Coordinates of C-alpha atoms and ligand atoms in Angstrom, one line a residue:
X1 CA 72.6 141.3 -117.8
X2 CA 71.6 144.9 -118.5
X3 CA 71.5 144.2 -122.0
X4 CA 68.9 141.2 -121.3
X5 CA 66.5 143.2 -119.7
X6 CA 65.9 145.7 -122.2
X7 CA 65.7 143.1 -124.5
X8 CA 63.0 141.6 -122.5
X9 CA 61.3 145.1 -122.1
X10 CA 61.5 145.6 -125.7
X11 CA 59.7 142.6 -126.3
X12 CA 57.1 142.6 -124.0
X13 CA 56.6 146.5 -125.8
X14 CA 56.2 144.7 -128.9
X15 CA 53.6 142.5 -127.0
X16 CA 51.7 144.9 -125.8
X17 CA 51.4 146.9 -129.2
X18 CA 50.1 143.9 -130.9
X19 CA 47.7 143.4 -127.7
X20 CA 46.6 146.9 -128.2
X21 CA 45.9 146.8 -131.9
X22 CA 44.0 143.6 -131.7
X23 CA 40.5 144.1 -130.9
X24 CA 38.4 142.5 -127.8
X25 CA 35.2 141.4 -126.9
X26 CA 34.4 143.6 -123.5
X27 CA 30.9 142.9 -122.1
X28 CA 29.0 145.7 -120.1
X29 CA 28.3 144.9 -117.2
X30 CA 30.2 142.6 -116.4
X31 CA 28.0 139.6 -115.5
X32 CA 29.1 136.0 -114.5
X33 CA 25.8 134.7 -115.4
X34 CA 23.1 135.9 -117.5
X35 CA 19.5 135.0 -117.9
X36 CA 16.7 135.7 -120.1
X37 CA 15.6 139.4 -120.1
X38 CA 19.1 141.0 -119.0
X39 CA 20.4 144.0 -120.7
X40 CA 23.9 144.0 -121.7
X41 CA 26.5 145.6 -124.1
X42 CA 29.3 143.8 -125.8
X43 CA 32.0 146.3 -127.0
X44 CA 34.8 145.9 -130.0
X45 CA 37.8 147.5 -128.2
X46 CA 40.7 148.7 -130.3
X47 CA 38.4 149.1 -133.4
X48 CA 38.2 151.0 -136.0
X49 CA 35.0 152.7 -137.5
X50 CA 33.1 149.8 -139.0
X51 CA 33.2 146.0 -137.3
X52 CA 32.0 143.2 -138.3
X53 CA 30.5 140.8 -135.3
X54 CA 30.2 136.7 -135.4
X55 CA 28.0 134.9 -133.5
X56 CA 29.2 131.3 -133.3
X57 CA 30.9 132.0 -136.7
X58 CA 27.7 133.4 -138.7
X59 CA 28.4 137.1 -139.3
X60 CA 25.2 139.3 -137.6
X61 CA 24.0 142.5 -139.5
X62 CA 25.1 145.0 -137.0
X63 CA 27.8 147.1 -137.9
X64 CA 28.5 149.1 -135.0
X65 CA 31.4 148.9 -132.6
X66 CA 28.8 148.2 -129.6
X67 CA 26.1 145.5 -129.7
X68 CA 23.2 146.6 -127.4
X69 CA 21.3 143.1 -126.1
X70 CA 18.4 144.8 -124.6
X71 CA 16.6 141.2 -123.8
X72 CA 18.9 139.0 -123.8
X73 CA 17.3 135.4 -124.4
X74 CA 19.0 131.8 -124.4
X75 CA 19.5 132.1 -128.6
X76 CA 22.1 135.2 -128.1
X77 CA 24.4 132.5 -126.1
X78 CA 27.6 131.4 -127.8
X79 CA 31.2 132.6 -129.0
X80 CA 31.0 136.1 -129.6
X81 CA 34.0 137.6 -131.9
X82 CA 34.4 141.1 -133.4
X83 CA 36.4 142.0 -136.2
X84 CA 38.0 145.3 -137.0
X85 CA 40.9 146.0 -140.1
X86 CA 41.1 142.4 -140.9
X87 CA 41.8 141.6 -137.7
X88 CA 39.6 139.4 -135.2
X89 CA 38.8 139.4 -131.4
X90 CA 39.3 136.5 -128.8
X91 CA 36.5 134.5 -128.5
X92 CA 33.8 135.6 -126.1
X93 CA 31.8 133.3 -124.7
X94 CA 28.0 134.0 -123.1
X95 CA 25.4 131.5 -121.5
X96 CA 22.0 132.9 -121.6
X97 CA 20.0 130.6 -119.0
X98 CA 16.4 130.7 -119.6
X99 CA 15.8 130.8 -116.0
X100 CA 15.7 133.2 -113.7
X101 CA 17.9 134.5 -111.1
X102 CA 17.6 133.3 -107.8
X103 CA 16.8 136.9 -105.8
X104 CA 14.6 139.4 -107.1
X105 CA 14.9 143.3 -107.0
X106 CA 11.9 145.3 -107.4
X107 CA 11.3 148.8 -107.6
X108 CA 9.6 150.0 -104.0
X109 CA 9.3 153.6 -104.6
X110 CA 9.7 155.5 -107.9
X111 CA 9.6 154.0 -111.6
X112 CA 11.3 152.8 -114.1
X113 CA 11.5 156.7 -116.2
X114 CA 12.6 159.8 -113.2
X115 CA 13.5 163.2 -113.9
X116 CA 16.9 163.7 -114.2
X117 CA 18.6 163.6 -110.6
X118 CA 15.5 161.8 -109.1
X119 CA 15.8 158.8 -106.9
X120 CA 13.9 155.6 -106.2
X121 CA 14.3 153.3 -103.9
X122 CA 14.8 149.5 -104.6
X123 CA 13.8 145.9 -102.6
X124 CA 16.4 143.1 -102.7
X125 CA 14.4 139.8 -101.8
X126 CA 16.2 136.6 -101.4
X127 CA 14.5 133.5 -100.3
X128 CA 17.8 131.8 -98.6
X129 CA 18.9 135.0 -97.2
X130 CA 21.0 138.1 -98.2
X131 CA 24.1 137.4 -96.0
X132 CA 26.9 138.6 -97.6
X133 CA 25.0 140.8 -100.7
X134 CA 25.4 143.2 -101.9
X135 CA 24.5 145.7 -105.2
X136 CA 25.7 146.6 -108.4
X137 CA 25.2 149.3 -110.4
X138 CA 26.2 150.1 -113.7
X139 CA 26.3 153.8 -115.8
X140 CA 27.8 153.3 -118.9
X141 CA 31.7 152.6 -118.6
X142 CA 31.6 152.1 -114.8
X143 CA 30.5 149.9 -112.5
X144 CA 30.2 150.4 -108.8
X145 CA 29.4 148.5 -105.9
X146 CA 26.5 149.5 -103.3
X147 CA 26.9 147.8 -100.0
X148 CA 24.3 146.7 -97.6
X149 CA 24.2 147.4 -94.3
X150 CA 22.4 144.3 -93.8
X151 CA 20.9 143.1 -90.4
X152 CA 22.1 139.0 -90.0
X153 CA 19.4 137.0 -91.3
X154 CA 17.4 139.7 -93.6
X155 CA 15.8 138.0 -96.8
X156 CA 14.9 141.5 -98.1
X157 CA 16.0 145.1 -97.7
X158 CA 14.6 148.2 -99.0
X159 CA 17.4 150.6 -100.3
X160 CA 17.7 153.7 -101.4
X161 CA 21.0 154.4 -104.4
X162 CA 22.3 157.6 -105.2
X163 CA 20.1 159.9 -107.2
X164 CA 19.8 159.5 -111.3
X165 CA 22.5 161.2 -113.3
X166 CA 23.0 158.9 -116.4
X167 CA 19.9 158.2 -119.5
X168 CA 20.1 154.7 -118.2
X169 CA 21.2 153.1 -115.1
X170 CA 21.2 149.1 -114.6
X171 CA 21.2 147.9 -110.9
X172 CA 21.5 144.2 -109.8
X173 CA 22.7 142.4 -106.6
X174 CA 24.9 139.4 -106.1
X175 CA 26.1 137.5 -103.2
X176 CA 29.6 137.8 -102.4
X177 CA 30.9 135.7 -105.1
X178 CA 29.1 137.2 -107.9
X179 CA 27.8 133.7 -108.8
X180 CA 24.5 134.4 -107.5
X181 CA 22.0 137.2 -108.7
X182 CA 19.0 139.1 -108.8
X183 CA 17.3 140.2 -111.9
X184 CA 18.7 143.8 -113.0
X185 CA 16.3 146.7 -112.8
X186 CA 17.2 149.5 -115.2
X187 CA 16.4 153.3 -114.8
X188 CA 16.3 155.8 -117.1
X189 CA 15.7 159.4 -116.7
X190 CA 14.2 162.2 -118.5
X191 CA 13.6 166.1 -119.0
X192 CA 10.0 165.8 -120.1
X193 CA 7.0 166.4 -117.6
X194 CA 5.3 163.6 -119.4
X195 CA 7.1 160.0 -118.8
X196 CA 6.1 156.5 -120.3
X197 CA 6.3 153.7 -118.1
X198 CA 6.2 150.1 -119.2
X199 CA 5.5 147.3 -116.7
X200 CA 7.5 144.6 -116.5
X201 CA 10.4 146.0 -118.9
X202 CA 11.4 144.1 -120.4
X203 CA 8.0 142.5 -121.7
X204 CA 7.5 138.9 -121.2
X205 CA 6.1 137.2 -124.9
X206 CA 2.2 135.7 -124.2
X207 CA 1.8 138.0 -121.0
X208 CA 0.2 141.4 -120.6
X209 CA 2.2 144.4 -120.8
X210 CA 0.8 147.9 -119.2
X211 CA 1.9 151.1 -120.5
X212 CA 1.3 154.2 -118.1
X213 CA 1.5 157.7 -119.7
X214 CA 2.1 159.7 -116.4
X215 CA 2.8 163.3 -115.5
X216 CA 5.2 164.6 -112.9
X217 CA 3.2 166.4 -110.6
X218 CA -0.3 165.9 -111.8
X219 CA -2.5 162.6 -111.2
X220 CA -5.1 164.3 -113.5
X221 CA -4.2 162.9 -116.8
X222 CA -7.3 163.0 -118.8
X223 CA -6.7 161.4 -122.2
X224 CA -3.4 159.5 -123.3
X225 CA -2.6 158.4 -126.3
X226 CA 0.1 156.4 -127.4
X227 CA 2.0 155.4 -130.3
X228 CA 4.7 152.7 -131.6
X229 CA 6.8 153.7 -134.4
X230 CA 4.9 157.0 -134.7
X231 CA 1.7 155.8 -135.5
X232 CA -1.1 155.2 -133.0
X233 CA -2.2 152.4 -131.5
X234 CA -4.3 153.2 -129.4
X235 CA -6.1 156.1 -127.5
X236 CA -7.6 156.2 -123.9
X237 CA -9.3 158.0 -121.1
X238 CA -6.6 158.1 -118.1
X239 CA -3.5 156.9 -118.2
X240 CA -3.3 152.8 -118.7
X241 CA -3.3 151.0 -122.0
X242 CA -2.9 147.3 -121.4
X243 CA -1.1 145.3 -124.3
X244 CA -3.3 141.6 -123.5
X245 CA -0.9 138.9 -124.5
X246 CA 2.4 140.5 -126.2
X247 CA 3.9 139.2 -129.0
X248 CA 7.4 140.3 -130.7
X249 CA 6.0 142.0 -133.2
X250 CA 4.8 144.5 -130.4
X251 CA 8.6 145.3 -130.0
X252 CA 9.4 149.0 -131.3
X253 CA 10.2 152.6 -130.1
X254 CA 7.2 154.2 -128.0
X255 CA 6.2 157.7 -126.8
X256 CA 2.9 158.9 -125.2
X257 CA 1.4 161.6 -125.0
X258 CA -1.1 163.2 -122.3
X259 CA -3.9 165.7 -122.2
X260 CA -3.4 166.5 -118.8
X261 CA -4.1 169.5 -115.8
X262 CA -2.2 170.3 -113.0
X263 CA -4.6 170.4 -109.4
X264 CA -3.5 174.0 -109.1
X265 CA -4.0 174.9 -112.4
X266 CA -5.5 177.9 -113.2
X267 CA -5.6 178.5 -116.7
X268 CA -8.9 176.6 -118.4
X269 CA -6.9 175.0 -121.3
X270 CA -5.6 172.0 -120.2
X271 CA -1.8 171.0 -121.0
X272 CA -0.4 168.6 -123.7
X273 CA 2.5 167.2 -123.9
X274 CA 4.6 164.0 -125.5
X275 CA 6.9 162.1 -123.9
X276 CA 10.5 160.8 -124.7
X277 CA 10.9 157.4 -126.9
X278 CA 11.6 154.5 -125.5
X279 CA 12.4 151.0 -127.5
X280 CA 10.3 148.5 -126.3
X281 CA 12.2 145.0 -125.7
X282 CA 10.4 141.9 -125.6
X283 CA 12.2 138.7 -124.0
X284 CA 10.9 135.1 -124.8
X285 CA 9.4 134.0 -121.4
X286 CA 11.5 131.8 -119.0
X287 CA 10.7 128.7 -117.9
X288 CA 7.7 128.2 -115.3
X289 CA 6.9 125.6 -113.3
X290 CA 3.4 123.6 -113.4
X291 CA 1.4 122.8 -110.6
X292 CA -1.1 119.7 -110.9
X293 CA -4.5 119.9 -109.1
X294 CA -3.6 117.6 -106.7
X295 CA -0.5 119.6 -105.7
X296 CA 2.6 117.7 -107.8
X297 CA 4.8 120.5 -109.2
X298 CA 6.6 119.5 -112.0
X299 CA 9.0 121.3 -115.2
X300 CA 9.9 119.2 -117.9
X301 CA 13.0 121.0 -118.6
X302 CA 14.7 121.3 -115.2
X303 CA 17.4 119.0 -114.1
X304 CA 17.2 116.7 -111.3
X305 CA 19.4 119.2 -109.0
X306 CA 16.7 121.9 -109.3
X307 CA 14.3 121.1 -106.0
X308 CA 10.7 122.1 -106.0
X309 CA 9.1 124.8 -103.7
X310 CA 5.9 125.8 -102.8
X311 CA 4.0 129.0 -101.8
X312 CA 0.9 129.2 -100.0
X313 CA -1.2 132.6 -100.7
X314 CA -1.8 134.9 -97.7
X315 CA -3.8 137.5 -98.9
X316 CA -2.1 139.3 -101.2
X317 CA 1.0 137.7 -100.9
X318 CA 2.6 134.3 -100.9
X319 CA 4.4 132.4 -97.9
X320 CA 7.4 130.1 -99.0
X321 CA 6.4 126.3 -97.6
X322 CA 9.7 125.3 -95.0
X323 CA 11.7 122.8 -97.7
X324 CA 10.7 119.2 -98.7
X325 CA 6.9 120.5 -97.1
X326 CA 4.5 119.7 -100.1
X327 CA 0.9 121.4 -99.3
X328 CA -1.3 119.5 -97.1
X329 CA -3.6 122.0 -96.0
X330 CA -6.8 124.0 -98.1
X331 CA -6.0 126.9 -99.7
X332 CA -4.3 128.5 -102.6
X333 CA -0.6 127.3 -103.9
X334 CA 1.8 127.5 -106.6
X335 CA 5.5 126.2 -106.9
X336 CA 8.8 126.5 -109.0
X337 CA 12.1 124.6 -108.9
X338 CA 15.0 126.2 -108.0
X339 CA 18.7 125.8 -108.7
X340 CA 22.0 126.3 -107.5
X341 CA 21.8 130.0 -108.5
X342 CA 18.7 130.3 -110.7
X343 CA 15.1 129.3 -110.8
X344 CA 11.5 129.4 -112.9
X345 CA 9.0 131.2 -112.8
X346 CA 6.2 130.2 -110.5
X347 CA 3.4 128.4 -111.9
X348 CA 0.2 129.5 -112.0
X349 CA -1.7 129.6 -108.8
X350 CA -3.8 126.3 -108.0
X351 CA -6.8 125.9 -105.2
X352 CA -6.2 122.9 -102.9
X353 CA -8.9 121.7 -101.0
X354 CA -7.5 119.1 -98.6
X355 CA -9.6 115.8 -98.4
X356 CA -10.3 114.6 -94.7
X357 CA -7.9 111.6 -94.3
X358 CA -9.8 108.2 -94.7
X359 CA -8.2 107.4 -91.0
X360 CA -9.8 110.2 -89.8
X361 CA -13.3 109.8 -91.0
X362 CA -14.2 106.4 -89.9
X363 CA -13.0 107.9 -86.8
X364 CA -15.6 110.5 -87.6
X365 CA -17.8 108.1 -88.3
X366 CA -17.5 105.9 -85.6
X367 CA -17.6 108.5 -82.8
X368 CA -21.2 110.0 -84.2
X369 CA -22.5 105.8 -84.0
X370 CA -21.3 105.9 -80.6
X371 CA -22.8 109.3 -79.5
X372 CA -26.1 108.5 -81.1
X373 CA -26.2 105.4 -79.8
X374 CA -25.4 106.6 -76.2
X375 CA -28.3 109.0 -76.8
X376 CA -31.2 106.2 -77.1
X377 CA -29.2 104.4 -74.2
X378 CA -30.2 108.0 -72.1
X379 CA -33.0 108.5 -73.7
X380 CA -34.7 104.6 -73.0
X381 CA -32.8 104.1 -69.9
X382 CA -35.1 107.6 -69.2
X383 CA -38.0 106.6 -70.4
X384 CA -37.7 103.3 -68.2
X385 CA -37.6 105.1 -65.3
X386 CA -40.2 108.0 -66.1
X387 CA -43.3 104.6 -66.3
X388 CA -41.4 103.3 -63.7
X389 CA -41.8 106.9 -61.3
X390 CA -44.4 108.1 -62.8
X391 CA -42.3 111.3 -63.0
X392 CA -43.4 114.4 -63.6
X393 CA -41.4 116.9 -66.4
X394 CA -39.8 119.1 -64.2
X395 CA -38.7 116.0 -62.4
X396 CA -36.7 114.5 -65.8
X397 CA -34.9 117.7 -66.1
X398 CA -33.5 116.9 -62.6
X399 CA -33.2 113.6 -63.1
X400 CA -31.0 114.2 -66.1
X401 CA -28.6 116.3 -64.0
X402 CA -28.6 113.5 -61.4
X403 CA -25.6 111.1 -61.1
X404 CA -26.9 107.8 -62.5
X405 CA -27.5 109.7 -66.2
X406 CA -24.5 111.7 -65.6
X407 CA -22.0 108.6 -65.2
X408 CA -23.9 107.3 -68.1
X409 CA -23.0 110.2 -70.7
X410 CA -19.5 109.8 -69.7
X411 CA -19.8 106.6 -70.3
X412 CA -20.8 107.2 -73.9
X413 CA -17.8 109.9 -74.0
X414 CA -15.6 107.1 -72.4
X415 CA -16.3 105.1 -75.0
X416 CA -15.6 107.7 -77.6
X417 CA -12.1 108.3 -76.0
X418 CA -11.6 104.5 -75.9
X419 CA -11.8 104.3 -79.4
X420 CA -9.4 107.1 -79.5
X421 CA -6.7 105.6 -77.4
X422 CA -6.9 102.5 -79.8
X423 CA -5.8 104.4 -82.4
X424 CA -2.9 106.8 -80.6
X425 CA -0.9 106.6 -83.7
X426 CA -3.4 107.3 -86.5
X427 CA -4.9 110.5 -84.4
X428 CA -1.4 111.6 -83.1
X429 CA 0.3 111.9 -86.2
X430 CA -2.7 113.7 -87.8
X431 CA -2.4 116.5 -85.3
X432 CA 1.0 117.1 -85.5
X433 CA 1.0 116.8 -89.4
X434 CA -2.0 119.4 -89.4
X435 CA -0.7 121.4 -86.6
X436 CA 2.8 122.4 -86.4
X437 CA 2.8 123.4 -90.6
X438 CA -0.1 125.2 -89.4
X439 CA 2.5 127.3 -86.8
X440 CA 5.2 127.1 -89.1
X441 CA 3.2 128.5 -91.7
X442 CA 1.6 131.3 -89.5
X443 CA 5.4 132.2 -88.4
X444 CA 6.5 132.8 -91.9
X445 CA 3.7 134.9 -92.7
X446 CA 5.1 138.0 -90.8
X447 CA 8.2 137.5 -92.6
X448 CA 7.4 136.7 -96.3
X449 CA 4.6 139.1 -96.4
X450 CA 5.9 141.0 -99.5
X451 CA 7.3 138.2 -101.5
X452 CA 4.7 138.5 -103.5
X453 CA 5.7 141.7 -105.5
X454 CA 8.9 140.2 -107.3
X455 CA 10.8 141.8 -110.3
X456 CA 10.0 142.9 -113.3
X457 CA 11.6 139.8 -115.2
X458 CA 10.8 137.3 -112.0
X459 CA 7.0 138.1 -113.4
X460 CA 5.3 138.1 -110.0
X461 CA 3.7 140.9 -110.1
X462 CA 6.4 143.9 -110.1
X463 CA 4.0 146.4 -110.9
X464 CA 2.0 145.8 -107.1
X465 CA 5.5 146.7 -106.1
X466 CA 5.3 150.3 -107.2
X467 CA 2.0 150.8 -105.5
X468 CA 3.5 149.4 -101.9
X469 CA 3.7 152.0 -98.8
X470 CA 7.2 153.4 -97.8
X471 CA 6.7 152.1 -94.2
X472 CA 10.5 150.8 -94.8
X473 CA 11.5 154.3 -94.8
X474 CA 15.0 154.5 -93.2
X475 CA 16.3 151.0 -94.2
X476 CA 18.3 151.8 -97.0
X477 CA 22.3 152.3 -96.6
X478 CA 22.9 155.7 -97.2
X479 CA 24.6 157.0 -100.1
X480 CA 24.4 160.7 -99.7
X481 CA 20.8 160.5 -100.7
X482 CA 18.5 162.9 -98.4
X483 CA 15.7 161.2 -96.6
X484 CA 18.3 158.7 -95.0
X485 CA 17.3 159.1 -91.3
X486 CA 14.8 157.9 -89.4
X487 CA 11.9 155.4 -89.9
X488 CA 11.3 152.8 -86.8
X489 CA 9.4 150.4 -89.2
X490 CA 11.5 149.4 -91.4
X491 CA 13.8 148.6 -88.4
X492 CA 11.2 146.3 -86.9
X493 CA 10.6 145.0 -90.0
X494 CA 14.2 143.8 -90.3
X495 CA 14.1 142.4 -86.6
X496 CA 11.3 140.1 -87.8
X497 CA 13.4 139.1 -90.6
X498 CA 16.0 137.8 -87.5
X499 CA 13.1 135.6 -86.2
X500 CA 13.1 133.6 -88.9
X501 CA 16.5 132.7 -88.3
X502 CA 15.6 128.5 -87.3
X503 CA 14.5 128.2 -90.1
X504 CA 16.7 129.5 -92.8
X505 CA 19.9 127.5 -91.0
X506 CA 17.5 124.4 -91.4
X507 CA 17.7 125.2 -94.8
X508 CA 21.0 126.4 -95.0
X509 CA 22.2 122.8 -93.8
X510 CA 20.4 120.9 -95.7
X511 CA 21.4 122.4 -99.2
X512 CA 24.8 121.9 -98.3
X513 CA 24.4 118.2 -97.5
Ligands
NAG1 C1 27.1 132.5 -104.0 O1 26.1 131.7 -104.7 C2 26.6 130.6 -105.3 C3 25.5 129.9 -106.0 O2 24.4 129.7 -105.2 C4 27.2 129.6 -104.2 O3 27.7 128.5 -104.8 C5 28.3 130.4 -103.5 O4 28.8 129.6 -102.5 C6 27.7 131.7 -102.9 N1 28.8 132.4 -102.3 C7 28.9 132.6 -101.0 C8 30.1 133.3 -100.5 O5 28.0 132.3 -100.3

């Protein structure tokens, strides 16, 4: 018996040696899905110097034991296998949707590039609610997990992680099964006074691209001038060069570098300084959604079980319509369709002037006939009696007030509410379909207000994002960060979120049925 279970040790020994010496795929971070525009690494284990890495069987160029994926797009999906001393890897599979994910994360305070041991503080927006969420964040090797301290019912929350110690640092948030996502917002950090920003990272092919040459501690940059690969391409006043439409030839390694003077400076020579180099990625653009003039949104490439929604602008941001509403009132709109756990991009945005109903204007119609018909009734029925009294001016304005015209103008109204009381289906059902959206829609305003800023790779607009006030100060679960306390708006903010409440279990319930 003894004997048999060192044998059994001995061979599971043996096992294990083989196990170790065979290489394996690992994937950094670990993600269950992955869209267009993530960054990821995929790691040879247990190789030697040199590897050699398939993708569904065709050998790639790299050479290196980790494959960087800075943009990940739907042509990187497929079986992944590394090969090290003759030996080969397990298959590795990856999916690379060209959606994207459902919930969006944003950068609220801060930017992409912080000094070394700086901190920012990130939004976590999700449409259908963040019950259950929670964070990720990956340096390197490790990954951790940042919890919420969500109030029931929020569908964002401003949060603040621990401060910057790694070059690079991805954060993303899931629901509790991992299955659905945000987009990932990575960091990176830096020992140079000069740091160049890119907005959205990473670049979207056919959209704009803004590079910001900044300086920590000084809003007084005076010229900037910037260069890809070392050479430059191009040279302004301020701080902003704006790449129009970006193509992937624009992809490359990028440093700025700023003409600049501090507001208590006292020398007269102003300061110049480069940044570090970042590699600029470039990520073929998801798919987005169209909206038609006469509000149909459509996507060619979705699948039946991806359901459209639509947004209605409110200044500067956009109100989510309650599901299965399409827009019935004036104003501005776009839409996507959205999944299971991933979505498109909105479409573009699309005025909508609501036509009066054809119900509704021979109503119209009908009651002005009636009014200015009622008005030559007065006005003869007066002029009858004026020959008739010989009256006097003074004695018409009386006259008018007196009973006989008086019952005879409600008459004329009588009439007018006659017609409407014919009708009592045609005018009821237009008030209520004009109305209660109308409250619905002024509800959600309060609570949607920010939707509008989503994430870098959602493409709503991250950049407004940066620019937003802190007013949520004091939201975010504290991770030893300073600043934690305090902040009553935030808190109110969240308690509006709770409002909302009806309307996300009416949602809730019907995406389960
Ligand atoms: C997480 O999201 C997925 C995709 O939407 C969903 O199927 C799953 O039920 C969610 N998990 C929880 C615990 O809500």
């Amino acid at each position: 018996m003894r004997g048999g279970k060192q044998l059994l040790l001995f061979a599971a020994l043996i096992l294990w040696v083989k196990c170790q010496q065979r290489p394996d795929v690992i994937i950094r971070p670990d993600l269950k899905n992955f869209f267009n525009g993530d960054l990821f690494y995929l790691i040879c284990s247990n190789s030697g110097s040199t590897v050699k890495w398939y993708l569904n069987d065709v050998i790639l160029p790299e050479t290196n034991n980790t494959l960087r994926k800075a943009a990940a797009s739907p042509a990187d999906s497929g079986k992944y296998v590394c090969e090290s001393d003759g030996a080969k890897s397990n298959e590795c599979s990856i999916t690379v949707h060209e959606y994207t994910p459902s919930a969006s994360l944003t950068i609220e305070t801060g930017g992409p590039v912080m000094p070394t041991k700086g901190a920012v503080r990130l939004k976590i927006e999700n449409e259908d609610g963040l019950k259950g969420w929670m964070c990720k964040v990956n340096r390197g090797e490790e990954t951790k997990t940042v919890k919420l301290k969500l109030t029931e019912n929020s569908v964002s929350f401003v949060f603040q992680p621990t401060e910057l110690k790694v070059p690079e640092t991805i954060y993303w948030c899931t629901n509790s099964t991992e299955e659905c996502r945000s987009n990932q917002i990575t960091l990176w950090t830096t020992d140079k006074d000069v740091m160049l920003e890119m907005y959205p990272w990473p670049a979207v092919a056919g959209e704009s691209l803004t590079l910001r040459c900044i300086v920590w501690g000084s809003d007084q940059v005076r010229k900037s001038v910037f260069l890809r690969n070392d050479t430059e391409i191009s040279t302004v006043t301020g701080s902003t060069h704006t790449i129009t439409i970006v193509d992937m030839s624009d992809m490359g390694r990028y440093k700025c570098h700023a003409t600049y003077r501090y507001s208590a400076q006292t020398r007269k020579l102003p300061h110049q300084k480069d940044s570090d180099t970042q590699y600029l990625s470039v990520q073929v653009p998801p798919v987005r959604a169209t909206l038609s003039k006469d509000m149909l949104c459509s996507c060619s490439s979705c699948g039946n079980d991806m359901p459209y929604r639509y947004y209605k602008k409110n200044g500067q941001s956009w109100t989510m319509l309650p599901k299965d509403q399409k827009p019935d009132r004036s104003g501005t709109y776009r839409c996507r369709a959205v999944g299971e756990f991933m979505r498109t991009l909105p479409s573009a945005s699309v005025d909508y002037s609501a036509g009066v109903p054809l119900v509704g204007s021979l109503i119209g119609i009908l009651v002005i006939v009636l009014l200015v018909g009622g008005a030559f009734v007065v006005y003869f029925a007066m002029k009858n009696r004026r020959n008739s009294q010989e009256a006097v001016y003074e004695d018409v304005g009386l006259q008018l007030r007196g009973e006989q015209n008086y019952e005879e103008l409600q008459k004329v109204r009588g009439r007018g509410g006659e017609y409407d009381t014919l009708h009592p289906e045609a005018s009821g059902t237009d008030r209520k379909g004009e109305y209660a959206p109308l409250k619905r829609a002024e509800m959600q305003e309060e609570e949607y207000h920010d939707l509008g800023a989503q994430g870098a790779t959602g493409g709503d607009g991250g950049y407004e994002a940066l620019q937003k006030s802190e007013m949520q100060q004091g939201e975010y679960h504290s991770l030893g960060a300073p600043g934690a306390a305090g902040g009553g708006g935030g808190y109110e903010a969240l308690k509006k979120s709770g409002m909302q409440e009806g309307e996300y279990q009416t949602l809730d319930a019907k995406k389960s049925t």
